[in-house]
JSON list of C-alpha atoms in Angstrom, two decimals:
[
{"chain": "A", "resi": 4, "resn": "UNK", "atom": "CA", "xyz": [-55.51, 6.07, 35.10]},
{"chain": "A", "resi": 5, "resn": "UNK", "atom": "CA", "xyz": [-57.00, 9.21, 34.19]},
{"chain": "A", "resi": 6, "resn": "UNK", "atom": "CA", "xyz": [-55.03, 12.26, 36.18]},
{"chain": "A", "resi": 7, "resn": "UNK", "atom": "CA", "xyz": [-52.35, 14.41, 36.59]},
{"chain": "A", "resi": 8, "resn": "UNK", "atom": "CA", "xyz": [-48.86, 13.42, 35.17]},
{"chain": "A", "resi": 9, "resn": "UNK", "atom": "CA", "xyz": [-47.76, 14.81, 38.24]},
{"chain": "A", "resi": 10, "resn": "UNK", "atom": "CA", "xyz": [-44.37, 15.66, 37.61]},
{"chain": "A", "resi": 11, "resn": "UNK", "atom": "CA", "xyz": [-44.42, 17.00, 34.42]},
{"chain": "A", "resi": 12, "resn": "UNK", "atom": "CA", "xyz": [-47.34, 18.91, 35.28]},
{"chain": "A", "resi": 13, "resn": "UNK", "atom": "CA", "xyz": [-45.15, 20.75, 38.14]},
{"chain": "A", "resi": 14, "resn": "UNK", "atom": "CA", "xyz": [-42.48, 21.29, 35.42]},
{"chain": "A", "resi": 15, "resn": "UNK", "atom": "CA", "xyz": [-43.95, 22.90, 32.68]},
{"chain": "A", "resi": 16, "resn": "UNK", "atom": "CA", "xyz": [-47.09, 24.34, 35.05]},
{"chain": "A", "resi": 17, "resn": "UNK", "atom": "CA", "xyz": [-49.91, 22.82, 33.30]},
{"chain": "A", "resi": 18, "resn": "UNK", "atom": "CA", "xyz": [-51.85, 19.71, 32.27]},
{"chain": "A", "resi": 19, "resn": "UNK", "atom": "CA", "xyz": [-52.49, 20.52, 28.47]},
{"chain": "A", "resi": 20, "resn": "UNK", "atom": "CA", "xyz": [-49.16, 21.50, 27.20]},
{"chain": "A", "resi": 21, "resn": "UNK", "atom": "CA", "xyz": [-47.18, 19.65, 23.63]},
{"chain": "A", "resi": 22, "resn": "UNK", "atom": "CA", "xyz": [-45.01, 18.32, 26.22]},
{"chain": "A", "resi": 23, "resn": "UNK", "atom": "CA", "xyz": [-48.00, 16.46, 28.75]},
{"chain": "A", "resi": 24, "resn": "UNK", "atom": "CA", "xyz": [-49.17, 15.59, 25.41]},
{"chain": "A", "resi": 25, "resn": "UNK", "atom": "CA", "xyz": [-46.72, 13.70, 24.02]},
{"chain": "A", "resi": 26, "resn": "UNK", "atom": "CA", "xyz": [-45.59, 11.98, 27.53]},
{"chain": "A", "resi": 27, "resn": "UNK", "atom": "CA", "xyz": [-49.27, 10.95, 27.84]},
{"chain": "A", "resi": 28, "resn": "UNK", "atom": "CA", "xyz": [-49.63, 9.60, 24.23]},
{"chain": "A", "resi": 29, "resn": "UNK", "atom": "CA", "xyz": [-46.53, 7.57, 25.06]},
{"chain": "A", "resi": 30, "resn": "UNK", "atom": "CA", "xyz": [-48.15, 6.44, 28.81]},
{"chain": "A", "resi": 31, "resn": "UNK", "atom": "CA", "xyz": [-51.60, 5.00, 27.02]},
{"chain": "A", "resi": 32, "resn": "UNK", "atom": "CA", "xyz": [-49.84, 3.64, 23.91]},
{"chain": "A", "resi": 33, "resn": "UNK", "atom": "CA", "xyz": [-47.06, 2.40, 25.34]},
{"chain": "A", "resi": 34, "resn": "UNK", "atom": "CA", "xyz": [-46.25, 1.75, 28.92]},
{"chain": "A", "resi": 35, "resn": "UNK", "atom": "CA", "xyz": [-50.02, 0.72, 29.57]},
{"chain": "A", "resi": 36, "resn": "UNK", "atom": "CA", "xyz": [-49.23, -2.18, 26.66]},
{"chain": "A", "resi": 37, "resn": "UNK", "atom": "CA", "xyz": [-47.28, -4.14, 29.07]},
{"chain": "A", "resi": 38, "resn": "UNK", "atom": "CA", "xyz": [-47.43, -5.37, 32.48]},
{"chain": "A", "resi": 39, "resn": "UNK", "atom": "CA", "xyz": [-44.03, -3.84, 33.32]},
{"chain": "A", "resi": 40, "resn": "UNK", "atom": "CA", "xyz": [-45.16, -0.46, 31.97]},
{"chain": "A", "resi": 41, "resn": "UNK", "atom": "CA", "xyz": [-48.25, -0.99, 33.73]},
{"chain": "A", "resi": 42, "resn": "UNK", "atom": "CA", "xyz": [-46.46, -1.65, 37.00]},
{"chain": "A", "resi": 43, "resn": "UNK", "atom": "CA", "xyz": [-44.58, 1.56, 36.35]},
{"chain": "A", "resi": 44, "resn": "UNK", "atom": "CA", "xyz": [-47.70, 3.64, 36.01]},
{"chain": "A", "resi": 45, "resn": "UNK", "atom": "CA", "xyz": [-49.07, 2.51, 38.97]},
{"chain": "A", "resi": 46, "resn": "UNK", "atom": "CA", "xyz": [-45.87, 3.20, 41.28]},
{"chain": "A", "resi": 47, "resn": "UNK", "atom": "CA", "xyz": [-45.32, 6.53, 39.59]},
{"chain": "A", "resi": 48, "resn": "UNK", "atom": "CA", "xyz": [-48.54, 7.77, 40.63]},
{"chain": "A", "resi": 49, "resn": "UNK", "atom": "CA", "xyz": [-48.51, 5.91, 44.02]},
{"chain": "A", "resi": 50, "resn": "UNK", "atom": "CA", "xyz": [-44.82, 7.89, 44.67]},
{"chain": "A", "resi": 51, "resn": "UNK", "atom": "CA", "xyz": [-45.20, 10.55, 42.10]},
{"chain": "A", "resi": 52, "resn": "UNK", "atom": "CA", "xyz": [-47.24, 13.32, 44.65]},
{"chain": "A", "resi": 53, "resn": "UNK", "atom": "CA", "xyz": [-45.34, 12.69, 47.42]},
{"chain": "A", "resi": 54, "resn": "UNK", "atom": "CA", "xyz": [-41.95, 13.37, 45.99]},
{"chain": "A", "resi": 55, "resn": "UNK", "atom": "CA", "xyz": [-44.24, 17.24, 44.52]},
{"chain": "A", "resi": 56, "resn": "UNK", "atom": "CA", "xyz": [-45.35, 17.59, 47.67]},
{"chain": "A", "resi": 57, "resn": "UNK", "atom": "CA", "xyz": [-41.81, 17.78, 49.03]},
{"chain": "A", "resi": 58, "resn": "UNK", "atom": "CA", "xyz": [-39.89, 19.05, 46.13]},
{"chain": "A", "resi": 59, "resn": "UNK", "atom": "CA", "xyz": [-42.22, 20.42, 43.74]},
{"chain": "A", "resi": 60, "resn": "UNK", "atom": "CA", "xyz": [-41.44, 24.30, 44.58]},
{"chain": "A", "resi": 61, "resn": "UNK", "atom": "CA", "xyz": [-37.71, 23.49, 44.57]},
{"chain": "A", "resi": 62, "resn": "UNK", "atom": "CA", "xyz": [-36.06, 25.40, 41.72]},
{"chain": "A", "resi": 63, "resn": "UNK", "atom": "CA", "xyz": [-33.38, 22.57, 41.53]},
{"chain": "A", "resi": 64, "resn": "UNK", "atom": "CA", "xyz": [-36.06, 20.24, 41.37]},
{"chain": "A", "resi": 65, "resn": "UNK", "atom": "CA", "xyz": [-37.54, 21.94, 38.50]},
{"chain": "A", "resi": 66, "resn": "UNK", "atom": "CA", "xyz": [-34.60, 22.51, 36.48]},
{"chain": "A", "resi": 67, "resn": "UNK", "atom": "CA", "xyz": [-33.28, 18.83, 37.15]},
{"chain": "A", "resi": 68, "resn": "UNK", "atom": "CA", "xyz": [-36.45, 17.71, 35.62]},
{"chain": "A", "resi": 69, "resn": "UNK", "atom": "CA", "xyz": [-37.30, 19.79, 32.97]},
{"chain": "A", "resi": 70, "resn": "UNK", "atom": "CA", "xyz": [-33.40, 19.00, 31.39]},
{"chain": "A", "resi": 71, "resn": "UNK", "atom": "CA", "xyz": [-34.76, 15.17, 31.57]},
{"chain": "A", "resi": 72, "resn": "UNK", "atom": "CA", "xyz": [-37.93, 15.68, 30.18]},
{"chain": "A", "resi": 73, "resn": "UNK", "atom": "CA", "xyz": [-37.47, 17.56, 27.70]},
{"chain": "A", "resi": 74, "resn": "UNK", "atom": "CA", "xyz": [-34.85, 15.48, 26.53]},
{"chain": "A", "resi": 75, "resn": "UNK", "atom": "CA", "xyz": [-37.52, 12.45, 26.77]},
{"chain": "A", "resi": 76, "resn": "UNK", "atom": "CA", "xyz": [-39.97, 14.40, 25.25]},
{"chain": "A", "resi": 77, "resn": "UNK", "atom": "CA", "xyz": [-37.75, 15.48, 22.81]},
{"chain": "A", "resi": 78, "resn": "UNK", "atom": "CA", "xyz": [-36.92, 11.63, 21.82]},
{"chain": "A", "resi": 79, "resn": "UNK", "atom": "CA", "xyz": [-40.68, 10.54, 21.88]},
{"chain": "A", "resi": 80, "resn": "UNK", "atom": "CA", "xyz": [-41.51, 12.99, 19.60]},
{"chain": "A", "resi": 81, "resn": "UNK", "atom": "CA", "xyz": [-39.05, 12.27, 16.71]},
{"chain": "A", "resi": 82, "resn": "UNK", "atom": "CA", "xyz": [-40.19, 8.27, 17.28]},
{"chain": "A", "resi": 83, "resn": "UNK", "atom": "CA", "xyz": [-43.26, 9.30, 16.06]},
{"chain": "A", "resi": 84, "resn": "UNK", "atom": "CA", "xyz": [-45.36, 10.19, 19.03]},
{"chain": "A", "resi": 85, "resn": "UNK", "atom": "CA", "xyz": [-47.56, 13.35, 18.60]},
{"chain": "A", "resi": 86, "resn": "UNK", "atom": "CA", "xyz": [-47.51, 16.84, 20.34]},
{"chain": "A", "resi": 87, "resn": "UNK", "atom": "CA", "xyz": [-50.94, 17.54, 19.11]},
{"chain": "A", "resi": 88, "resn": "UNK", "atom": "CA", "xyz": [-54.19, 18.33, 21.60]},
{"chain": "A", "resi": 89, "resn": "UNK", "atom": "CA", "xyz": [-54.79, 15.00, 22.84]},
{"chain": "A", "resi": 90, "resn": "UNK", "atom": "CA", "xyz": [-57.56, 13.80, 25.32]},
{"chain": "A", "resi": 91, "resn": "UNK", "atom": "CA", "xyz": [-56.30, 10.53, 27.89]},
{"chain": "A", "resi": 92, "resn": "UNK", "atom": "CA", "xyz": [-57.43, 7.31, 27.33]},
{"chain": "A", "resi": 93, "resn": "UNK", "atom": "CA", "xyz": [-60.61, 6.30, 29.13]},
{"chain": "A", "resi": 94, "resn": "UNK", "atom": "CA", "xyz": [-59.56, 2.62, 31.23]}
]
């Protein structure tokens, strides 16, 4: 599931950022633990380019996401997940 974290990248304009770091930490480690997670990954990046292809460059898209992830982001991190360099997990 190697790839872009589509979303977020659009948000905070990069791949290797604290905040793709700590979202991806928390897709490996967490959501890939479970089938329900699993599922999740899979529709998010089935859905996931479409919705950037039609809202990506939307400034109220941004902004609207951003607020809710770095408020998730913000959470992961003080449960313990890391903002440090980190490289995703091979499947």
């Amino acid at each position: 599931m190697k790839g872009s974290c589509y979303v977020a990248t659009c948000v905070y304009g990069t791949y290797d950022c604290p905040q793709l770091w700590v979202l991806r930490r928390y897709r490996d480690s967490i959501l890939a633990s479970s089938w329900h997670g699993r599922l999740f990954i899979k529709v998010y990046y089935t859905l996931s380019p479409q919705v950037i292809k039609l809202f990506g460059n939307s400034n109220w898209f941004n902004r609207l996401m951003k607020e809710k992830l770095d408020r998730m982001v913000n959470d992961l991190h003080n449960q313990g997940i890391e903002n440090t360099p980190y490289e995703d997990r091979s499947w």
